[in-house]
Coordinates of N, CA and C in Angstrom, one line a residue:
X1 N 1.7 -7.8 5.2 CA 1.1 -7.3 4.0 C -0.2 -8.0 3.7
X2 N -1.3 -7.6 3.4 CA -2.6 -7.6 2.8 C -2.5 -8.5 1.7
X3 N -3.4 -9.8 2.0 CA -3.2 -11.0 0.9 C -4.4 -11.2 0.4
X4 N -4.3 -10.8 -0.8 CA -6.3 -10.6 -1.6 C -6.2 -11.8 -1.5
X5 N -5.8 -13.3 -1.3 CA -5.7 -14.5 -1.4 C -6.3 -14.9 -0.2
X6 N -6.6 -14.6 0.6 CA -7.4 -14.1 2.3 C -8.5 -13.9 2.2
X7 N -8.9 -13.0 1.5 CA -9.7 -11.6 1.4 C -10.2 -11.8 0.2
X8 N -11.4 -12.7 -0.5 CA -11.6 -13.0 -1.8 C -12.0 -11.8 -2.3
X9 N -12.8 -10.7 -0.7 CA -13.5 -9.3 -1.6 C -12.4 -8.5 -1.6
X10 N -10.8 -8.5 -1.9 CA -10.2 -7.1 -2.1 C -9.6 -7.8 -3.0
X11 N -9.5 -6.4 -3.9 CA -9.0 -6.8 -5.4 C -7.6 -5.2 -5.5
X12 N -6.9 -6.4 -6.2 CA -5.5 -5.5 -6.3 C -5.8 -4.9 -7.4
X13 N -5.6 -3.2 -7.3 CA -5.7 -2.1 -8.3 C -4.4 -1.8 -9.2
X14 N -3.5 -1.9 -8.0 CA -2.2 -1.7 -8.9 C -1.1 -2.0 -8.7
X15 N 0.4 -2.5 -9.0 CA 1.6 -3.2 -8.2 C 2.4 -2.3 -9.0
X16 N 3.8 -2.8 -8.4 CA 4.5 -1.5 -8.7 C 5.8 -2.4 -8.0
X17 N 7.5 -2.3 -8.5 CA 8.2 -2.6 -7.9 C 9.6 -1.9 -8.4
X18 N 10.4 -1.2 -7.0 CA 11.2 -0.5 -7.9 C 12.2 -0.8 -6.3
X19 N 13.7 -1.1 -6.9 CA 14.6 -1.5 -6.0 C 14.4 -2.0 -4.7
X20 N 13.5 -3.4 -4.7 CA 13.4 -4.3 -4.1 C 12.1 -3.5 -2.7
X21 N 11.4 -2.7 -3.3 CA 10.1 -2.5 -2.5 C 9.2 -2.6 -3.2
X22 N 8.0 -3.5 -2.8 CA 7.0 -4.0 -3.9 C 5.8 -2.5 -3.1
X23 N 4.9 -2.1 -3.7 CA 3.5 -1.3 -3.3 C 2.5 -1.5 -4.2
X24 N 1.5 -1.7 -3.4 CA 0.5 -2.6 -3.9 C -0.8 -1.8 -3.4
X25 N -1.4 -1.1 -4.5 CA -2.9 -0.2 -4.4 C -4.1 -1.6 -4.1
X26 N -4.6 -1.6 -3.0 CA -6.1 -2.7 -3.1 C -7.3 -2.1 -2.3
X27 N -8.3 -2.5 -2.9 CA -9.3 -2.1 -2.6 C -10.7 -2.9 -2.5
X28 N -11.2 -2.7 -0.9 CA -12.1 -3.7 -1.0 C -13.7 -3.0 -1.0
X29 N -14.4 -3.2 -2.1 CA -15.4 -2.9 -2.9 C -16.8 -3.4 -1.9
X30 N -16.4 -4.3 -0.9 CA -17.7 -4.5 -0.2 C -17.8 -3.1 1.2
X31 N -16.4 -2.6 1.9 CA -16.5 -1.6 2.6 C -16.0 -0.7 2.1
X32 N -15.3 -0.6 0.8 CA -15.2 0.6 -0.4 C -14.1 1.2 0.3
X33 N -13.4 0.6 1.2 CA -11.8 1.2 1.5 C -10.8 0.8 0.5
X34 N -9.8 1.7 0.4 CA -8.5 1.5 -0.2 C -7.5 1.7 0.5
X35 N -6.5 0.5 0.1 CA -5.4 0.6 1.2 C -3.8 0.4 -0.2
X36 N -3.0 1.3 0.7 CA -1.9 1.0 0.0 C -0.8 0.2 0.5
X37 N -0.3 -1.0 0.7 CA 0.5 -1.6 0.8 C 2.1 -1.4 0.4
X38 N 2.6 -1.3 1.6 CA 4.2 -1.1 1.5 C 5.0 -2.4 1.6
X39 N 6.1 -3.1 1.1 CA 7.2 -4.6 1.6 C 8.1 -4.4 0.8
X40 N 9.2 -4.3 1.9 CA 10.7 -4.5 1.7 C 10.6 -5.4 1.8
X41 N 11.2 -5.8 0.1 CA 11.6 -7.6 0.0 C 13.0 -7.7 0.9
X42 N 13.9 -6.6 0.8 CA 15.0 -6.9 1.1 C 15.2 -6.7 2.8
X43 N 14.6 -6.3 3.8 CA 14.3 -6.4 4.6 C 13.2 -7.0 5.5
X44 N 12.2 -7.3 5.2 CA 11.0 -8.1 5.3 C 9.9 -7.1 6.1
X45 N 10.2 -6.0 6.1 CA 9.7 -4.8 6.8 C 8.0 -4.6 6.0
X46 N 7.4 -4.0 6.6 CA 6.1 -3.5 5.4 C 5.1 -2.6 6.6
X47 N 4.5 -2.1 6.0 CA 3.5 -1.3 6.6 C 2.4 -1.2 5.3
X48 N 0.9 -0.5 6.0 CA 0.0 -0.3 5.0 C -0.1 1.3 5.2
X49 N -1.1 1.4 4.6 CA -2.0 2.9 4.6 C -3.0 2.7 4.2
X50 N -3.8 3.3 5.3 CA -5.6 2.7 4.9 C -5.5 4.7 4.1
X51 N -5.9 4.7 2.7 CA -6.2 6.1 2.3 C -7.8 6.5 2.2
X52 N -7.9 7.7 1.6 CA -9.3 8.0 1.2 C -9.2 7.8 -0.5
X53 N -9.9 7.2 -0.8 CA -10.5 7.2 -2.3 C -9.5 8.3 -3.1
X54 N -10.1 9.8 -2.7 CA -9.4 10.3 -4.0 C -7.7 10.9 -3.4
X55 N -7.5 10.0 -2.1 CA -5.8 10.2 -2.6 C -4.9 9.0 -2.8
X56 N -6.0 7.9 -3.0 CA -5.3 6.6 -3.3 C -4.1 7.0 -4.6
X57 N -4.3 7.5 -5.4 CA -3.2 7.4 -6.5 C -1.9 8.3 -5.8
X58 N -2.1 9.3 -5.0 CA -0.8 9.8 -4.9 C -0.3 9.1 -3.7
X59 N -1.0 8.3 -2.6 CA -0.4 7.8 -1.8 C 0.1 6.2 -2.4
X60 N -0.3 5.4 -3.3 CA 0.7 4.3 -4.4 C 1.6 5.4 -5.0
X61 N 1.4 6.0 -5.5 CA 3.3 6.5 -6.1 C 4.0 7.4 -4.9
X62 N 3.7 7.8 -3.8 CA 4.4 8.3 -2.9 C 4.3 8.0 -1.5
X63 N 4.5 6.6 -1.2 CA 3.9 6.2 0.0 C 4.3 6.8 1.1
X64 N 5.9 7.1 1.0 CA 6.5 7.6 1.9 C 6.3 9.0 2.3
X65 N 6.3 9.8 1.0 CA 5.7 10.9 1.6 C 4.6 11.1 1.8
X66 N 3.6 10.6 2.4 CA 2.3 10.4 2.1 C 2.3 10.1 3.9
X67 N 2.9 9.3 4.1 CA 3.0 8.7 5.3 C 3.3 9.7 6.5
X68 N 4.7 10.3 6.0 CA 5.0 11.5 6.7 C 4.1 12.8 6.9
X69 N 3.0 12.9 5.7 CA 2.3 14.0 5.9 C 1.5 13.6 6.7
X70 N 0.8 12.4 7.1 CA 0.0 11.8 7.8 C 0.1 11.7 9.6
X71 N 1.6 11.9 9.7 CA 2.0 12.3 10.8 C 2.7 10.7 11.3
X72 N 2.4 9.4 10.6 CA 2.8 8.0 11.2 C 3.8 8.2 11.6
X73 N 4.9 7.1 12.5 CA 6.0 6.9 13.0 C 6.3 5.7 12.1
X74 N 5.3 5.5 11.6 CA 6.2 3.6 11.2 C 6.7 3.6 9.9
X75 N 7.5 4.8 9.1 CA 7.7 4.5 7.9 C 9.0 3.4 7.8
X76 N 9.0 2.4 6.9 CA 10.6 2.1 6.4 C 11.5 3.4 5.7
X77 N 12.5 3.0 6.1 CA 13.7 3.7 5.6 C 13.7 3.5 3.7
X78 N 13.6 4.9 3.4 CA 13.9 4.9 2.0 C 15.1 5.2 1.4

């Protein structure tokens, strides 16, 4: 997972935690990407998604289907 703690230029937009999956909107303002971050606490699993700007909000509240429309292989199990 993506550690703005690393990375002084990405700043976290939004967090979110619901039955032990944290997703985390960030965004780094010097290359103007947005990425949404996936981690199973309870697994230790995680993946990202680098998005485009204006579908960052539906890919943070729907990462998984977002991912699937995308065509990836690496989703965690929801």
């Amino acid at each position: 997972m993506s550690d703005p703690t690393l990375h002084p230029d990405i700043r976290e937009l939004d967090h979110r935690t619901s039955d032990g999956i944290d997703v985390t909107l960030l965004w780094n303002p010097v290359t103007d990407q947005v990425l949404v971050s996936v981690y199973d606490r309870r697994t230790g699993e995680m993946f990202e998604l680098p998005v485009a700007g204006a579908d960052a909000l539906s890919a943070f509240q729907h990462p998984y289907a977002y991912t699937r429309r995308r065509g990836s292989g690496s989703v965690l199990a929801a």
